[in-house]
mmCIF file of N, CA and C in Angstrom:
data_model
loop_
_atom_site.group_PDB
_atom_site.id
_atom_site.type_symbol
_atom_site.label_atom_id
_atom_site.label_comp_id
_atom_site.label_asym_id
_atom_site.label_seq_id
_atom_site.Cartn_x
_atom_site.Cartn_y
_atom_site.Cartn_z
ATOM 1 N N HIS A 1 84.014 117.033 74.752
ATOM 2 C CA HIS A 1 85.132 116.694 75.606
ATOM 3 C C HIS A 1 85.927 115.555 74.977
ATOM 4 N N VAL A 2 87.151 115.376 75.462
ATOM 5 C CA VAL A 2 88.062 114.443 74.804
ATOM 6 C C VAL A 2 87.634 113.003 75.023
ATOM 7 N N GLN A 3 87.771 112.198 73.968
ATOM 8 C CA GLN A 3 87.565 110.754 74.043
ATOM 9 C C GLN A 3 88.860 110.080 73.623
ATOM 10 N N LEU A 4 89.181 108.976 74.288
ATOM 11 C CA LEU A 4 90.467 108.304 74.093
ATOM 12 C C LEU A 4 90.246 106.853 73.693
ATOM 13 N N VAL A 5 90.959 106.410 72.672
ATOM 14 C CA VAL A 5 90.854 105.026 72.208
ATOM 15 C C VAL A 5 92.251 104.447 72.064
ATOM 16 N N GLU A 6 92.530 103.403 72.842
ATOM 17 C CA GLU A 6 93.846 102.762 72.813
ATOM 18 C C GLU A 6 93.863 101.608 71.817
ATOM 19 N N SER A 7 95.067 101.286 71.381
ATOM 20 C CA SER A 7 95.299 100.103 70.556
ATOM 21 C C SER A 7 96.761 99.700 70.696
ATOM 22 N N GLY A 8 97.077 98.510 70.184
ATOM 23 C CA GLY A 8 98.469 98.086 70.152
ATOM 24 C C GLY A 8 98.850 97.035 71.169
ATOM 25 N N GLY A 9 97.920 96.686 72.055
ATOM 26 C CA GLY A 9 98.239 95.640 73.018
ATOM 27 C C GLY A 9 98.337 94.292 72.342
ATOM 28 N N GLY A 10 98.767 93.313 73.095
ATOM 29 C CA GLY A 10 98.885 91.969 72.559
ATOM 30 C C GLY A 10 99.730 91.111 73.460
ATOM 31 N N SER A 11 100.151 89.964 72.941
ATOM 32 C CA SER A 11 100.979 89.038 73.685
ATOM 33 C C SER A 11 102.379 89.028 73.097
ATOM 34 N N VAL A 12 103.377 89.095 73.960
ATOM 35 C CA VAL A 12 104.766 89.135 73.510
ATOM 36 C C VAL A 12 105.626 88.364 74.509
ATOM 37 N N GLN A 13 106.716 87.828 74.041
ATOM 38 C CA GLN A 13 107.614 87.081 74.927
ATOM 39 C C GLN A 13 108.493 88.025 75.743
ATOM 40 N N VAL A 14 109.016 87.515 76.833
ATOM 41 C CA VAL A 14 109.944 88.274 77.670
ATOM 42 C C VAL A 14 111.076 88.843 76.806
ATOM 43 N N GLY A 15 111.367 90.104 77.044
ATOM 44 C CA GLY A 15 112.411 90.770 76.282
ATOM 45 C C GLY A 15 111.931 91.425 75.012
ATOM 46 N N GLY A 16 110.686 91.180 74.660
ATOM 47 C CA GLY A 16 110.125 91.738 73.440
ATOM 48 C C GLY A 16 109.636 93.159 73.613
ATOM 49 N N SER A 17 109.009 93.672 72.561
ATOM 50 C CA SER A 17 108.544 95.059 72.538
ATOM 51 C C SER A 17 107.106 95.146 72.069
ATOM 52 N N LEU A 18 106.453 96.216 72.512
ATOM 53 C CA LEU A 18 105.112 96.557 72.035
ATOM 54 C C LEU A 18 105.023 98.075 71.962
ATOM 55 N N ARG A 19 104.223 98.561 71.037
ATOM 56 C CA ARG A 19 103.944 99.993 70.995
ATOM 57 C C ARG A 19 102.440 100.205 71.117
ATOM 58 N N LEU A 20 102.069 100.907 72.156
ATOM 59 C CA LEU A 20 100.674 101.257 72.371
ATOM 60 C C LEU A 20 100.404 102.626 71.756
ATOM 61 N N SER A 21 99.192 102.780 71.239
ATOM 62 C CA SER A 21 98.770 104.062 70.686
ATOM 63 C C SER A 21 97.450 104.477 71.335
ATOM 64 N N CYS A 22 97.241 105.774 71.396
ATOM 65 C CA CYS A 22 96.001 106.307 71.942
ATOM 66 C C CYS A 22 95.601 107.501 71.079
ATOM 67 N N VAL A 23 94.467 107.365 70.411
ATOM 68 C CA VAL A 23 93.970 108.455 69.578
ATOM 69 C C VAL A 23 92.941 109.248 70.362
ATOM 70 N N ALA A 24 93.146 110.550 70.415
ATOM 71 C CA ALA A 24 92.224 111.439 71.109
ATOM 72 C C ALA A 24 91.307 112.127 70.111
ATOM 73 N N SER A 25 90.048 112.260 70.468
ATOM 74 C CA SER A 25 89.095 112.975 69.623
ATOM 75 C C SER A 25 88.233 113.875 70.502
ATOM 76 N N GLY A 26 87.665 114.885 69.901
ATOM 77 C CA GLY A 26 86.782 115.766 70.641
ATOM 78 C C GLY A 26 87.481 116.946 71.275
ATOM 79 N N ASP A 27 88.804 116.938 71.294
ATOM 80 C CA ASP A 27 89.549 118.058 71.865
ATOM 81 C C ASP A 27 90.999 117.940 71.409
ATOM 82 N N THR A 28 91.766 118.955 71.667
ATOM 83 C CA THR A 28 93.164 118.965 71.254
ATOM 84 C C THR A 28 94.031 118.378 72.347
ATOM 85 N N MET A 29 94.654 117.242 72.058
ATOM 86 C CA MET A 29 95.431 116.529 73.061
ATOM 87 C C MET A 29 96.560 117.370 73.619
ATOM 88 N N GLY A 30 97.152 118.209 72.771
ATOM 89 C CA GLY A 30 98.304 118.993 73.191
ATOM 90 C C GLY A 30 98.027 119.969 74.319
ATOM 91 N N ARG A 31 96.761 120.202 74.635
ATOM 92 C CA ARG A 31 96.419 121.138 75.699
ATOM 93 C C ARG A 31 96.545 120.525 77.084
ATOM 94 N N TYR A 32 96.701 119.213 77.160
ATOM 95 C CA TYR A 32 96.614 118.528 78.441
ATOM 96 C C TYR A 32 97.844 117.678 78.743
ATOM 97 N N CYS A 33 97.975 117.390 80.033
ATOM 98 C CA CYS A 33 98.855 116.289 80.412
ATOM 99 C C CYS A 33 98.230 115.007 79.877
ATOM 100 N N MET A 34 99.053 114.152 79.281
ATOM 101 C CA MET A 34 98.599 112.848 78.806
ATOM 102 C C MET A 34 99.434 111.777 79.492
ATOM 103 N N GLY A 35 98.835 110.628 79.712
ATOM 104 C CA GLY A 35 99.597 109.602 80.408
ATOM 105 C C GLY A 35 99.111 108.191 80.137
ATOM 106 N N TRP A 36 99.923 107.262 80.577
ATOM 107 C CA TRP A 36 99.592 105.840 80.524
ATOM 108 C C TRP A 36 99.585 105.292 81.947
ATOM 109 N N PHE A 37 98.554 104.537 82.254
ATOM 110 C CA PHE A 37 98.426 103.842 83.522
ATOM 111 C C PHE A 37 98.237 102.360 83.216
ATOM 112 N N ARG A 38 98.437 101.532 84.226
ATOM 113 C CA ARG A 38 98.188 100.110 84.039
ATOM 114 C C ARG A 38 97.578 99.516 85.297
ATOM 115 N N GLN A 39 96.883 98.419 85.106
ATOM 116 C CA GLN A 39 96.203 97.778 86.237
ATOM 117 C C GLN A 39 96.115 96.284 86.005
ATOM 118 N N ILE A 40 96.353 95.542 87.078
ATOM 119 C CA ILE A 40 96.118 94.101 87.058
ATOM 120 C C ILE A 40 94.983 93.818 88.038
ATOM 121 N N PRO A 41 94.289 92.710 87.884
ATOM 122 C CA PRO A 41 93.149 92.400 88.750
ATOM 123 C C PRO A 41 93.508 92.474 90.229
ATOM 124 N N ASP A 42 92.629 93.058 91.014
ATOM 125 C CA ASP A 42 92.749 93.160 92.465
ATOM 126 C C ASP A 42 93.871 94.079 92.920
ATOM 127 N N LYS A 43 94.400 94.879 91.996
ATOM 128 C CA LYS A 43 95.414 95.869 92.380
ATOM 129 C C LYS A 43 94.980 97.243 91.904
ATOM 130 N N GLU A 44 95.509 98.273 92.566
ATOM 131 C CA GLU A 44 95.172 99.639 92.168
ATOM 132 C C GLU A 44 95.850 99.990 90.845
ATOM 133 N N ARG A 45 95.196 100.888 90.121
ATOM 134 C CA ARG A 45 95.793 101.373 88.886
ATOM 135 C C ARG A 45 97.045 102.180 89.219
ATOM 136 N N GLU A 46 98.125 101.977 88.450
ATOM 137 C CA GLU A 46 99.358 102.697 88.723
ATOM 138 C C GLU A 46 99.801 103.494 87.509
ATOM 139 N N GLY A 47 100.405 104.626 87.766
ATOM 140 C CA GLY A 47 100.932 105.439 86.691
ATOM 141 C C GLY A 47 102.176 104.824 86.102
ATOM 142 N N VAL A 48 102.279 104.842 84.796
ATOM 143 C CA VAL A 48 103.428 104.285 84.096
ATOM 144 C C VAL A 48 104.300 105.407 83.529
ATOM 145 N N ALA A 49 103.670 106.327 82.803
ATOM 146 C CA ALA A 49 104.410 107.425 82.182
ATOM 147 C C ALA A 49 103.449 108.569 81.900
ATOM 148 N N GLY A 50 103.995 109.782 81.903
ATOM 149 C CA GLY A 50 103.188 110.953 81.605
ATOM 150 C C GLY A 50 103.968 111.933 80.766
ATOM 151 N N ILE A 51 103.231 112.762 80.021
ATOM 152 C CA ILE A 51 103.875 113.791 79.217
ATOM 153 C C ILE A 51 103.031 115.051 79.293
ATOM 154 N N GLU A 52 103.665 116.138 79.688
ATOM 155 C CA GLU A 52 102.948 117.389 79.849
ATOM 156 C C GLU A 52 102.806 118.089 78.488
ATOM 157 N N SER A 53 102.018 119.164 78.488
ATOM 158 C CA SER A 53 101.763 119.839 77.213
ATOM 159 C C SER A 53 103.043 120.411 76.604
ATOM 160 N N ASP A 54 104.031 120.717 77.437
ATOM 161 C CA ASP A 54 105.293 121.247 76.907
ATOM 162 C C ASP A 54 106.286 120.154 76.541
ATOM 163 N N GLY A 55 105.895 118.899 76.699
ATOM 164 C CA GLY A 55 106.745 117.772 76.320
ATOM 165 C C GLY A 55 107.543 117.165 77.456
ATOM 166 N N THR A 56 107.471 117.733 78.636
ATOM 167 C CA THR A 56 108.151 117.150 79.793
ATOM 168 C C THR A 56 107.579 115.767 80.078
ATOM 169 N N THR A 57 108.480 114.806 80.311
ATOM 170 C CA THR A 57 108.028 113.426 80.517
ATOM 171 C C THR A 57 108.347 112.932 81.920
ATOM 172 N N PHE A 58 107.576 111.949 82.350
ATOM 173 C CA PHE A 58 107.752 111.331 83.660
ATOM 174 C C PHE A 58 107.569 109.820 83.502
ATOM 175 N N TYR A 59 108.299 109.074 84.303
ATOM 176 C CA TYR A 59 108.204 107.617 84.255
ATOM 177 C C TYR A 59 108.194 107.019 85.647
ATOM 178 N N ALA A 60 107.459 105.923 85.790
ATOM 179 C CA ALA A 60 107.575 105.134 87.000
ATOM 180 C C ALA A 60 108.964 104.503 87.034
ATOM 181 N N ASP A 61 109.504 104.338 88.242
ATOM 182 C CA ASP A 61 110.850 103.765 88.359
ATOM 183 C C ASP A 61 110.932 102.391 87.693
ATOM 184 N N SER A 62 109.847 101.648 87.751
ATOM 185 C CA SER A 62 109.855 100.276 87.240
ATOM 186 C C SER A 62 109.999 100.196 85.723
ATOM 187 N N VAL A 63 109.765 101.313 85.013
ATOM 188 C CA VAL A 63 109.829 101.263 83.550
ATOM 189 C C VAL A 63 110.894 102.190 82.973
ATOM 190 N N LYS A 64 111.565 102.948 83.810
ATOM 191 C CA LYS A 64 112.593 103.876 83.317
ATOM 192 C C LYS A 64 113.655 103.127 82.538
ATOM 193 N N GLY A 65 114.006 103.669 81.390
ATOM 194 C CA GLY A 65 115.009 103.048 80.550
ATOM 195 C C GLY A 65 114.464 101.976 79.630
ATOM 196 N N ARG A 66 113.219 101.576 79.845
ATOM 197 C CA ARG A 66 112.612 100.533 79.003
ATOM 198 C C ARG A 66 111.423 101.060 78.207
ATOM 199 N N PHE A 67 110.691 102.001 78.767
ATOM 200 C CA PHE A 67 109.499 102.547 78.111
ATOM 201 C C PHE A 67 109.765 104.000 77.706
ATOM 202 N N THR A 68 109.127 104.403 76.611
ATOM 203 C CA THR A 68 109.217 105.786 76.159
ATOM 204 C C THR A 68 107.824 106.284 75.791
ATOM 205 N N ILE A 69 107.435 107.401 76.393
ATOM 206 C CA ILE A 69 106.169 108.029 76.057
ATOM 207 C C ILE A 69 106.442 109.160 75.071
ATOM 208 N N SER A 70 105.555 109.292 74.101
ATOM 209 C CA SER A 70 105.695 110.367 73.119
ATOM 210 C C SER A 70 104.310 110.714 72.585
ATOM 211 N N LYS A 71 104.250 111.829 71.887
ATOM 212 C CA LYS A 71 102.970 112.230 71.311
ATOM 213 C C LYS A 71 103.187 112.939 69.983
ATOM 214 N N ASP A 72 102.173 112.845 69.153
ATOM 215 C CA ASP A 72 102.152 113.555 67.885
ATOM 216 C C ASP A 72 100.910 114.445 67.929
ATOM 217 N N ASN A 73 101.134 115.719 68.245
ATOM 218 C CA ASN A 73 99.998 116.626 68.405
ATOM 219 C C ASN A 73 99.219 116.794 67.097
ATOM 220 N N ALA A 74 99.915 116.734 65.989
ATOM 221 C CA ALA A 74 99.234 116.896 64.700
ATOM 222 C C ALA A 74 98.257 115.752 64.439
ATOM 223 N N LYS A 75 98.607 114.566 64.934
ATOM 224 C CA LYS A 75 97.740 113.389 64.766
ATOM 225 C C LYS A 75 96.864 113.157 65.995
ATOM 226 N N ASN A 76 97.041 114.014 67.007
ATOM 227 C CA ASN A 76 96.276 113.846 68.253
ATOM 228 C C ASN A 76 96.429 112.433 68.806
ATOM 229 N N THR A 77 97.666 111.933 68.777
ATOM 230 C CA THR A 77 97.938 110.552 69.159
ATOM 231 C C THR A 77 99.062 110.492 70.170
ATOM 232 N N LEU A 78 98.853 109.666 71.180
ATOM 233 C CA LEU A 78 99.826 109.409 72.232
ATOM 234 C C LEU A 78 100.369 108.005 72.040
ATOM 235 N N TYR A 79 101.655 107.831 72.333
ATOM 236 C CA TYR A 79 102.283 106.519 72.163
ATOM 237 C C TYR A 79 102.983 106.089 73.447
ATOM 238 N N LEU A 80 103.123 104.785 73.589
ATOM 239 C CA LEU A 80 103.985 104.226 74.625
ATOM 240 C C LEU A 80 104.778 103.099 73.985
ATOM 241 N N GLN A 81 106.051 103.355 73.781
ATOM 242 C CA GLN A 81 106.949 102.320 73.269
ATOM 243 C C GLN A 81 107.482 101.541 74.457
ATOM 244 N N MET A 82 107.196 100.251 74.492
ATOM 245 C CA MET A 82 107.595 99.414 75.609
ATOM 246 C C MET A 82 108.645 98.409 75.120
ATOM 247 N N GLY A 83 109.781 98.379 75.788
ATOM 248 C CA GLY A 83 110.845 97.469 75.400
ATOM 249 C C GLY A 83 111.335 96.661 76.581
ATOM 250 N N ASP A 84 112.127 95.610 76.264
ATOM 251 C CA ASP A 84 112.662 94.714 77.297
ATOM 252 C C ASP A 84 111.549 94.308 78.277
ATOM 253 N N LEU A 85 110.461 93.858 77.717
ATOM 254 C CA LEU A 85 109.278 93.586 78.532
ATOM 255 C C LEU A 85 109.493 92.406 79.470
ATOM 256 N N LYS A 86 108.891 92.524 80.641
ATOM 257 C CA LYS A 86 109.001 91.512 81.692
ATOM 258 C C LYS A 86 107.602 91.007 82.033
ATOM 259 N N PRO A 87 107.509 89.827 82.656
ATOM 260 C CA PRO A 87 106.181 89.322 83.038
ATOM 261 C C PRO A 87 105.410 90.303 83.918
ATOM 262 N N ASP A 88 106.135 91.075 84.763
ATOM 263 C CA ASP A 88 105.460 92.046 85.640
ATOM 264 C C ASP A 88 104.838 93.204 84.874
ATOM 265 N N ASP A 89 105.148 93.337 83.598
ATOM 266 C CA ASP A 89 104.531 94.386 82.782
ATOM 267 C C ASP A 89 103.154 93.968 82.266
ATOM 268 N N THR A 90 102.796 92.712 82.478
ATOM 269 C CA THR A 90 101.483 92.239 82.051
ATOM 270 C C THR A 90 100.397 92.997 82.798
ATOM 271 N N ALA A 91 99.503 93.632 82.042
ATOM 272 C CA ALA A 91 98.455 94.455 82.654
ATOM 273 C C ALA A 91 97.530 94.988 81.576
ATOM 274 N N MET A 92 96.432 95.572 82.024
ATOM 275 C CA MET A 92 95.605 96.387 81.140
ATOM 276 C C MET A 92 96.185 97.792 81.183
ATOM 277 N N TYR A 93 96.450 98.333 80.019
ATOM 278 C CA TYR A 93 97.049 99.665 79.932
ATOM 279 C C TYR A 93 95.986 100.671 79.494
ATOM 280 N N TYR A 94 95.933 101.777 80.224
ATOM 281 C CA TYR A 94 94.940 102.804 79.972
ATOM 282 C C TYR A 94 95.607 104.117 79.585
ATOM 283 N N CYS A 95 95.062 104.750 78.585
ATOM 284 C CA CYS A 95 95.440 106.103 78.215
ATOM 285 C C CYS A 95 94.596 107.072 79.044
ATOM 286 N N ALA A 96 95.201 108.178 79.445
ATOM 287 C CA ALA A 96 94.486 109.137 80.281
ATOM 288 C C ALA A 96 94.856 110.559 79.879
ATOM 289 N N ALA A 97 93.957 111.487 80.178
ATOM 290 C CA ALA A 97 94.170 112.883 79.787
ATOM 291 C C ALA A 97 93.663 113.855 80.819
ATOM 292 N N GLY A 98 94.305 115.000 80.858
ATOM 293 C CA GLY A 98 93.836 116.158 81.581
ATOM 294 C C GLY A 98 93.885 116.063 83.086
ATOM 295 N N PRO A 99 93.257 117.031 83.771
ATOM 296 C CA PRO A 99 92.573 118.189 83.230
ATOM 297 C C PRO A 99 93.456 119.409 82.995
ATOM 298 N N LEU A 100 94.746 119.285 83.360
ATOM 299 C CA LEU A 100 95.631 120.441 83.255
ATOM 300 C C LEU A 100 96.732 120.207 82.224
ATOM 301 N N ARG A 101 97.473 121.252 81.919
ATOM 302 C CA ARG A 101 98.655 121.107 81.059
ATOM 303 C C ARG A 101 99.764 120.344 81.769
ATOM 304 N N SER A 102 99.852 120.512 83.071
ATOM 305 C CA SER A 102 100.851 119.787 83.844
ATOM 306 C C SER A 102 100.256 118.485 84.354
ATOM 307 N N CYS A 103 101.152 117.594 84.759
ATOM 308 C CA CYS A 103 100.713 116.297 85.279
ATOM 309 C C CYS A 103 100.694 116.313 86.810
ATOM 310 N N SER A 104 100.372 117.466 87.392
ATOM 311 C CA SER A 104 100.394 117.609 88.842
ATOM 312 C C SER A 104 99.140 117.067 89.525
ATOM 313 N N VAL A 105 98.104 116.773 88.730
ATOM 314 C CA VAL A 105 96.888 116.182 89.293
ATOM 315 C C VAL A 105 96.529 114.938 88.488
ATOM 316 N N LEU A 106 95.695 114.103 89.078
ATOM 317 C CA LEU A 106 95.295 112.886 88.386
ATOM 318 C C LEU A 106 94.421 113.231 87.173
ATOM 319 N N PRO A 107 94.482 112.414 86.132
ATOM 320 C CA PRO A 107 93.669 112.675 84.940
ATOM 321 C C PRO A 107 92.184 112.481 85.212
ATOM 322 N N ASN A 108 91.368 113.076 84.344
ATOM 323 C CA ASN A 108 89.924 112.926 84.508
ATOM 324 C C ASN A 108 89.246 112.296 83.289
ATOM 325 N N LYS A 109 90.038 111.926 82.286
ATOM 326 C CA LYS A 109 89.498 111.229 81.123
ATOM 327 C C LYS A 109 90.301 109.955 80.906
ATOM 328 N N TRP A 110 89.573 108.882 80.583
ATOM 329 C CA TRP A 110 90.220 107.580 80.449
ATOM 330 C C TRP A 110 89.753 106.868 79.185
ATOM 331 N N GLY A 111 90.654 106.093 78.616
ATOM 332 C CA GLY A 111 90.275 105.202 77.536
ATOM 333 C C GLY A 111 89.732 103.899 78.095
ATOM 334 N N GLN A 112 89.405 102.983 77.193
ATOM 335 C CA GLN A 112 88.807 101.716 77.624
ATOM 336 C C GLN A 112 89.856 100.667 77.965
ATOM 337 N N GLY A 113 91.096 100.915 77.602
ATOM 338 C CA GLY A 113 92.189 100.015 77.954
ATOM 339 C C GLY A 113 92.559 99.065 76.834
ATOM 340 N N THR A 114 93.818 98.645 76.843
ATOM 341 C CA THR A 114 94.315 97.629 75.919
ATOM 342 C C THR A 114 95.227 96.687 76.708
ATOM 343 N N GLN A 115 95.040 95.392 76.508
ATOM 344 C CA GLN A 115 95.757 94.391 77.300
ATOM 345 C C GLN A 115 97.125 94.093 76.701
ATOM 346 N N ALA A 116 98.128 94.100 77.558
ATOM 347 C CA ALA A 116 99.469 93.668 77.167
ATOM 348 C C ALA A 116 99.855 92.489 78.045
ATOM 349 N N THR A 117 100.262 91.398 77.417
ATOM 350 C CA THR A 117 100.621 90.180 78.140
ATOM 351 C C THR A 117 102.023 89.762 77.749
ATOM 352 N N VAL A 118 102.872 89.561 78.761
ATOM 353 C CA VAL A 118 104.259 89.166 78.524
ATOM 354 C C VAL A 118 104.431 87.733 79.005
ATOM 355 N N THR A 119 104.825 86.857 78.113
ATOM 356 C CA THR A 119 104.947 85.440 78.437
ATOM 357 C C THR A 119 106.417 85.026 78.508
ATOM 358 N N SER A 120 106.688 84.084 79.390
ATOM 359 C CA SER A 120 108.081 83.621 79.550
ATOM 360 C C SER A 120 108.293 82.301 78.822
#
């Protein structure tokens, strides 16, 4: 079954950019909906962006126009390009996958997370 490993988090100033990556192994990423979620302590995990197997993308209203989700099926890698970052974007970001080609249900596979911190 698929395993997910994120990277690319770090600390950046307000207005800066970060690119998160998620490498999938054990299965073909292109078969599933893939997505990015984020969570801060004492709050529920929230969806940030998703991409279906056909390339259809979805974004939370809070990140539209600033974040871009993409994937490279040949490299089995998912990306999240984050721009114009704000302090409210500070969170642990998780890569997620499956179980369907569409993003109509919640994912059932998760990475370990990568921290992104935006400082003012």
